[in-house]
Amino acid sequence: MSTHADLFARAQAVTPGGVHSPVRAFGHVGGAPLFFARGRGATLTDVDGRDFIDFCMSFGPLVLGHADPAVATAAHAALDDGWTFGACEPYSLALAEWIVARVPWAERIRFVSSGTEATMSALRVARAATNRPFVLKFEGCYHGHADALLVQAGSGLAGTSAASSAGVGEVAHSTLVAPLDDLDALDAVFEEHGAAIAAVVLEPLPANYGLLPQRREWHDAVARHCSASGALLVFDEVISGFRVGRGGMAERLGITPDLVCFGKVIGGGFPVGAYAGRRDLLSLVAPEGPVYQAGTLSANPVGMRAGLATLTSMEQQDGWRILAARTAAFTTRLRDAFAGLSQPLTVVNEAGLFWMHRHTQAPLRTPDGIPADNAAWFRRFFHAALNHGVYLPPSPYEVAFLSLAHTDDVLDRAATALTAAAQEADQA
Ligand code: PLP
């Protein structure tokens, strides 16, 4: 048995599926998952000492790369000073002030320990502020695993929902579900439920079912329905926040959300999330207001200092512009290299992230347009890429992430490896 298979067998004995988060189990791609011992820059090294160019990047937080020296220095300093106090400290203040000074719709902010907590808490605030029962989400968007957000479209009329996980129960029905990219469905949900919708929550760059950028008209319609009906607009920028730019998708779209959720990049790779937004809404949160939300390790100093080091480093080196330019150049190169395949591929990119899938004529905006043979193709492609020294996120539905450690030289090697992998996986 290989080292990896052996470790995985041991892990399965003590942990459900051998993992602490499902996609890590390689269920979508087959085989035993790799066990990694360390990461540096754009490289992950497995327990056997083999190096891989990493495009998973811990699913997004590591915008500067693995073990970035500035972030490491900040985290080491935090360890030297003691790593949790459960009391007021200046580190979360510094990060909060940095963000509030730069993101105009984040008038106030509350730190939590994950993206899941951020969306769950923001929606609690929205219900309290509006005194309305429903939240509307979109099919294909993921907002963490709070019970009320583990829902999918139901079989009934516009907006109906069903739990997408066992154990969720009745709370699923407090969340309405509509398809992405469907203006008629949006109208229908608001016509029927508009007065009862506390908040609309969306990934302004849907990136959890592949990368499904939405049309301008759709974004405008969502925003219009929110302001007409009094529902709050909640942008879940857990992936896009501080990745697609300092102002996230809200800035790119020029749409001002009432509440915004952050995670991933904001903690520089440590467990940090946050929800932020209008002053009056954040004032509803305990101890200032009646919405209870707390956390033993909230605003943990290691995460706060690592997060601030990450954001200041990005700002100082014009990191968001560089990341976007490198991603655009890299994906253009992949498109050119893939042009000769017998089964064409599509490469979708937005600043700092990309997704590859079996070709479709029109850009994909909903999960149901993903070609039926995409999953089988991805299994082949993923393993071929591994053999060529590239680690992609182990699922056809997960987007790939770049970091500033993905220099031109790294991307050169990655393009060569992915081109060879695509040729090997190129079957009808
Ligand atoms: N929201 C979005 C858009 C996400 O992509 C994720 C996680 O991938 C979450 C929320 C949940 O964040 P976490 O995994 O930190 O709980």
XYZ file of C-alpha atoms and ligand atoms in Angstrom:
444
model
C 0.000 0.000 0.000
C 1.295 3.495 -0.813
C 2.032 5.919 2.002
C -1.047 7.897 1.000
C -3.396 4.920 0.857
C -2.064 3.743 4.197
C -2.581 7.132 5.845
C -6.038 7.384 4.299
C -7.030 3.948 5.625
C -5.961 5.045 9.116
C -7.820 8.345 8.715
C -10.996 6.557 7.629
C -10.903 4.513 10.821
C -11.075 7.587 13.025
C -12.789 10.245 10.869
C -15.917 10.164 8.669
C -14.694 9.474 5.154
C -11.136 10.015 6.390
C -11.435 13.791 6.056
C -12.536 16.890 7.897
C -14.206 18.482 4.871
C -15.768 16.298 2.168
C -14.045 17.364 -1.088
C -10.663 16.445 0.367
C -11.593 12.742 0.160
C -11.089 12.681 -3.644
C -14.611 11.295 -4.035
C -15.050 13.228 -7.295
C -11.764 12.139 -8.820
C -11.186 8.668 -7.381
C -8.152 7.153 -5.707
C -6.706 7.824 -2.277
C -6.202 11.507 -1.508
C -2.659 12.801 -1.317
C -1.330 13.713 2.123
C 0.711 16.894 2.065
C 3.470 17.697 4.500
C 4.274 21.310 3.625
C 3.588 24.257 1.350
C 5.903 27.039 0.162
C 5.005 29.679 -2.389
C 3.054 27.993 -5.182
C 4.311 24.519 -4.232
C 2.761 21.781 -2.142
C 5.024 18.907 -1.074
C 3.495 15.553 -0.252
C 4.585 13.215 2.528
C 6.782 11.324 0.050
C 8.646 14.515 -0.801
C 7.073 15.066 -4.249
C 6.394 18.673 -5.283
C 3.239 19.896 -7.002
C 2.310 23.308 -8.373
C -0.789 24.052 -6.332
C -3.915 25.620 -7.840
C -6.134 24.674 -4.913
C -4.372 27.022 -2.503
C -6.448 25.791 0.421
C -9.558 26.729 -1.610
C -8.724 30.395 -1.776
C -7.283 32.013 1.345
C -3.620 31.954 0.296
C -3.620 34.904 -2.056
C 0.097 35.516 -1.423
C 1.060 31.843 -1.631
C 1.907 29.201 0.959
C 3.931 30.306 3.990
C 4.343 33.845 2.706
C 7.219 35.419 4.700
C 5.315 38.599 5.691
C 2.341 36.578 6.908
C 4.621 34.111 8.667
C 6.365 36.972 10.489
C 3.037 38.388 11.635
C 1.796 34.983 12.782
C 5.067 34.214 14.612
C 4.867 37.566 16.374
C 1.327 36.700 17.444
C 2.494 33.351 18.795
C 5.277 35.068 20.728
C 2.740 37.426 22.289
C 0.238 34.714 23.238
C -2.373 33.501 20.793
C -5.741 34.071 22.378
C -6.969 36.286 25.168
C -10.765 36.174 24.962
C -10.556 39.879 25.685
C -10.136 43.161 23.874
C -6.863 43.484 21.938
C -5.532 45.947 19.364
C -5.091 43.440 16.505
C -8.727 43.031 15.508
C -9.091 46.784 15.876
C -6.275 47.319 13.387
C -7.814 44.910 10.865
C -11.307 46.335 11.360
C -10.059 49.896 10.873
C -8.091 48.899 7.786
C -11.175 47.375 6.167
C -13.673 50.009 7.252
C -11.370 52.742 5.909
C -11.250 51.098 2.480
C -14.559 49.361 1.862
C -17.271 52.028 1.998
C -20.195 49.591 2.411
C -18.415 47.990 5.381
C -19.277 50.758 7.810
C -18.786 48.375 10.720
C -17.535 44.828 10.918
C -17.744 41.820 13.228
C -15.132 39.046 13.057
C -16.070 35.378 13.374
C -14.089 32.200 12.722
C -15.398 30.956 9.358
C -17.362 31.902 6.277
C -20.199 29.697 7.529
C -20.529 31.772 10.685
C -20.336 34.972 8.662
C -23.303 34.172 6.401
C -25.317 32.586 9.201
C -24.864 35.663 11.380
C -25.486 38.182 8.591
C -28.795 36.514 7.790
C -29.771 36.542 11.462
C -29.163 40.280 11.440
C -31.244 40.626 8.260
C -34.181 38.779 9.791
C -33.962 40.894 12.920
C -33.752 44.140 10.953
C -36.702 43.392 8.700
C -38.781 41.209 10.983
C -39.437 38.980 7.970
C -39.159 35.183 7.804
C -37.580 34.253 4.464
C -34.156 34.350 2.899
C -33.732 33.900 -0.854
C -30.687 32.097 -2.201
C -29.734 30.832 -5.647
C -29.295 27.297 -6.908
C -25.585 26.566 -7.279
C -24.372 29.166 -4.792
C -22.809 27.882 -1.567
C -22.836 29.889 1.616
C -21.376 27.489 4.149
C -23.131 24.774 6.096
C -25.531 26.563 8.419
C -28.757 24.510 8.453
C -30.905 27.130 6.722
C -28.445 27.396 3.845
C -28.123 23.685 3.104
C -31.042 23.843 0.708
C -31.747 23.212 -2.932
C -34.655 24.005 -5.212
C -37.798 22.101 -4.288
C -40.170 20.529 -6.750
C -42.920 23.098 -6.222
C -43.521 26.605 -7.538
C -41.092 29.523 -7.651
C -38.871 29.675 -4.616
C -39.757 26.366 -2.972
C -36.876 24.559 -1.328
C -35.822 21.229 0.092
C -32.966 20.323 2.389
C -29.748 19.391 0.586
C -28.398 17.606 3.647
C -29.901 15.123 6.062
C -30.593 16.571 9.490
C -31.687 20.000 8.313
C -35.414 19.445 8.706
C -38.044 22.147 8.694
C -35.618 25.053 8.818
C -34.956 24.436 5.090
C -38.339 25.953 4.330
C -37.286 29.324 5.705
C -34.991 29.619 2.698
C -36.395 30.142 -0.778
C -34.348 28.985 -3.744
C -34.343 30.452 -7.255
C -32.220 29.619 -10.291
C -29.323 31.837 -11.306
C -29.607 33.834 -14.535
C -33.402 33.653 -14.663
C -35.138 37.020 -14.572
C -38.629 35.530 -14.850
C -38.078 33.227 -11.903
C -36.757 36.174 -9.912
C -39.867 38.211 -10.729
C -42.088 35.279 -9.772
C -40.421 34.736 -6.386
C -40.668 38.403 -5.514
C -44.223 38.632 -6.724
C -45.267 35.806 -4.481
C -43.002 36.304 -1.462
C -41.439 39.767 -1.811
C -43.015 41.251 1.310
C -41.769 38.325 3.403
C -38.155 38.191 2.191
C -35.696 39.473 4.791
C -32.634 39.114 2.590
C -31.324 37.910 -0.708
C -27.970 36.224 -0.301
C -25.759 35.576 -3.300
C -22.235 34.964 -4.370
C -21.789 37.977 -6.625
C -19.295 35.800 -8.483
C -20.760 32.298 -8.159
C -17.710 30.085 -7.700
C -18.945 26.978 -5.947
C -20.388 25.077 -8.880
C -17.609 25.913 -11.240
C -17.287 29.570 -12.085
C -20.611 30.966 -13.267
C -20.281 34.742 -13.833
C -23.715 36.338 -14.063
C -25.056 38.844 -16.544
C -25.169 42.513 -15.612
C -28.980 42.593 -16.097
C -29.394 39.801 -13.593
C -27.352 41.590 -10.934
C -29.279 44.781 -11.564
C -32.595 42.943 -11.326
C -31.623 41.380 -7.986
C -30.613 44.769 -6.604
C -33.791 46.387 -7.954
C -36.043 43.738 -6.422
C -34.291 44.136 -3.088
C -34.769 47.865 -2.920
C -38.367 47.672 -4.199
C -39.401 44.990 -1.717
C -37.353 46.081 1.283
C -35.291 42.879 1.319
C -31.658 43.359 2.307
C -28.988 42.566 -0.247
C -26.319 40.319 1.252
C -23.183 39.735 -0.824
C -21.349 36.587 0.152
C -17.813 37.573 -0.806
C -16.149 34.746 1.107
C -14.345 33.727 -2.091
C -14.331 36.991 -4.055
C -13.616 39.363 -1.159
C -10.034 40.697 -1.282
C -9.325 38.303 -4.149
C -10.920 39.883 -7.204
C -9.832 43.281 -5.893
C -9.743 45.307 -2.697
C -13.436 46.155 -3.039
C -14.450 42.665 -4.128
C -17.301 42.091 -6.552
C -19.351 44.897 -5.021
C -16.815 47.376 -6.351
C -16.529 45.661 -9.734
C -20.293 45.616 -10.166
C -20.834 49.049 -8.666
C -23.592 47.595 -6.491
C -23.713 48.468 -2.802
C -24.809 45.564 -0.616
C -26.484 46.124 2.756
C -24.363 43.387 4.304
C -21.232 41.657 3.056
C -19.648 38.415 4.242
C -15.932 37.722 4.150
C -13.748 34.681 4.853
C -10.743 32.997 3.250
C -8.337 35.828 2.196
C -9.357 38.035 5.123
C -7.548 35.695 7.549
C -4.497 35.038 5.378
C -5.022 31.279 5.755
C -6.079 31.244 9.405
C -9.686 30.583 10.495
C -11.269 34.021 10.110
C -14.592 35.186 8.738
C -16.437 38.465 9.071
C -19.706 40.136 8.329
C -19.881 43.831 7.712
C -22.232 46.432 6.365
C -24.486 49.318 7.153
C -23.905 50.965 10.496
C -27.550 50.649 11.573
C -27.590 46.928 10.750
C -24.354 46.111 12.602
C -25.709 48.091 15.546
C -28.286 45.349 16.009
C -25.550 42.930 17.072
C -24.922 42.061 20.733
C -23.913 43.653 23.013
C -25.113 46.817 21.300
C -28.339 45.294 20.012
C -30.663 42.292 20.358
C -29.067 39.900 17.797
C -26.964 37.395 19.689
C -23.694 36.282 18.123
C -20.465 35.359 19.911
C -17.320 33.240 19.616
C -14.636 31.981 22.011
C -11.947 32.375 19.359
C -13.545 35.239 17.394
C -10.961 37.796 16.275
C -8.185 35.425 17.230
C -4.960 37.476 17.270
C -3.010 35.086 15.035
C -5.658 35.308 12.332
C -6.088 39.048 12.781
C -2.381 39.755 12.416
C -1.966 37.302 9.530
C -5.009 38.794 7.824
C -3.742 42.346 8.137
C -0.294 41.301 6.894
C -1.925 39.661 3.877
C -4.087 42.654 2.993
C -1.360 45.251 3.502
C 1.079 43.198 1.442
C -1.470 42.925 -1.371
C -2.083 46.655 -1.242
C 1.589 47.634 -1.094
C 2.605 45.578 -4.109
C -0.499 46.374 -6.185
C -1.227 42.690 -5.745
C -4.779 42.624 -7.060
C -3.774 44.122 -10.400
C -0.834 41.714 -10.751
C -2.932 38.701 -9.803
C -5.644 39.604 -12.322
C -3.101 40.207 -15.092
C -1.305 36.922 -14.436
C -4.546 34.967 -14.322
C -5.687 36.527 -17.591
C -2.365 35.796 -19.340
C -2.199 32.253 -17.988
C -5.749 31.365 -18.997
C -5.247 32.894 -22.463
C -2.241 30.654 -22.851
C -4.248 27.598 -21.756
C -7.003 28.448 -24.239
C -4.466 28.629 -27.049
C -2.836 25.373 -26.000
C -6.202 23.589 -25.695
C -7.324 24.726 -29.154
C -5.948 21.623 -30.866
C -7.811 19.101 -28.696
C -10.358 16.852 -30.341
C -12.769 17.500 -27.468
C -12.513 21.251 -26.871
C -12.330 22.753 -23.415
C -13.532 26.078 -22.088
C -11.417 28.085 -19.654
C -13.323 30.669 -17.625
C -11.441 33.192 -15.540
C -11.979 36.162 -13.287
C -9.303 38.002 -11.378
C -7.314 35.426 -9.399
C -9.417 32.369 -10.236
C -10.260 30.092 -13.128
C -12.248 27.016 -14.056
C -11.908 24.543 -16.913
C -14.724 22.448 -18.320
C -15.761 20.531 -21.401
C -16.672 23.110 -23.997
C -20.109 24.680 -24.196
C -21.253 27.026 -26.977
C -22.636 29.655 -24.631
C -20.964 30.768 -21.388
C -22.232 28.738 -18.450
C -24.362 30.722 -16.006
C -26.219 27.896 -14.277
C -25.063 24.507 -12.991
C -27.518 22.593 -15.173
C -25.648 23.613 -18.337
C -22.480 21.750 -17.317
C -21.922 18.999 -19.925
C -22.857 15.511 -18.756
C -19.430 14.097 -19.605
C -17.559 16.806 -17.707
C -17.130 14.832 -14.491
C -15.627 11.820 -16.293
C -13.290 14.091 -18.266
C -12.190 15.868 -15.097
C -11.258 12.605 -13.356
C -8.852 11.823 -16.194
C -7.566 15.377 -16.403
C -7.040 15.692 -12.651
C -4.912 12.541 -12.436
C -2.987 13.394 -15.606
C -2.250 16.830 -14.118
C -1.035 15.185 -10.902
C 1.310 12.969 -12.924
C 2.706 16.139 -14.493
C 3.192 17.778 -11.091
C 0.107 19.998 -10.855
C -2.420 19.759 -8.032
C -5.874 21.033 -9.016
C -8.823 21.263 -6.626
C -10.036 17.641 -6.545
C -13.509 18.207 -7.966
C -14.949 19.215 -11.342
C -17.048 21.825 -9.520
C -14.294 23.586 -7.586
C -12.569 26.606 -9.077
C -8.778 26.894 -9.241
C -6.932 29.660 -7.401
C -3.771 31.570 -8.245
C -1.605 33.465 -5.805
C 1.123 36.040 -6.182
C 3.580 33.179 -5.672
C 2.432 31.873 -9.061
C 5.123 33.791 -10.880
C 5.556 33.788 -14.645
C 8.110 31.006 -14.340
C 5.739 28.827 -12.270
C 2.883 29.532 -14.665
C 5.081 28.611 -17.630
C 5.734 25.205 -16.138
C 2.088 24.836 -15.142
C 0.884 25.656 -18.656
C 3.186 23.014 -20.136
C 2.027 20.431 -17.599
C -1.687 21.198 -18.029
C -1.369 21.117 -21.805
C 0.171 17.643 -21.634
C -2.522 16.569 -19.151
C -5.306 17.894 -21.391
C -3.893 15.947 -24.342
C -3.789 12.766 -22.291
C -7.352 13.280 -21.027
C -8.641 14.159 -24.506
C -11.091 11.342 -25.266
C -14.631 11.419 -26.553
N -19.484 31.298 1.318
C -18.801 30.963 0.213
C -19.033 31.725 -1.050
C -17.859 29.938 0.248
O -17.191 29.600 -0.866
C -17.655 29.253 1.465
C -16.680 28.149 1.543
O -16.107 27.715 0.585
C -18.387 29.640 2.583
C -19.291 30.665 2.474
C -18.175 28.943 3.887
O -16.922 29.296 4.396
P -16.176 28.337 5.440
O -15.770 27.121 4.682
O -15.027 29.172 5.922
O -17.152 28.045 6.526
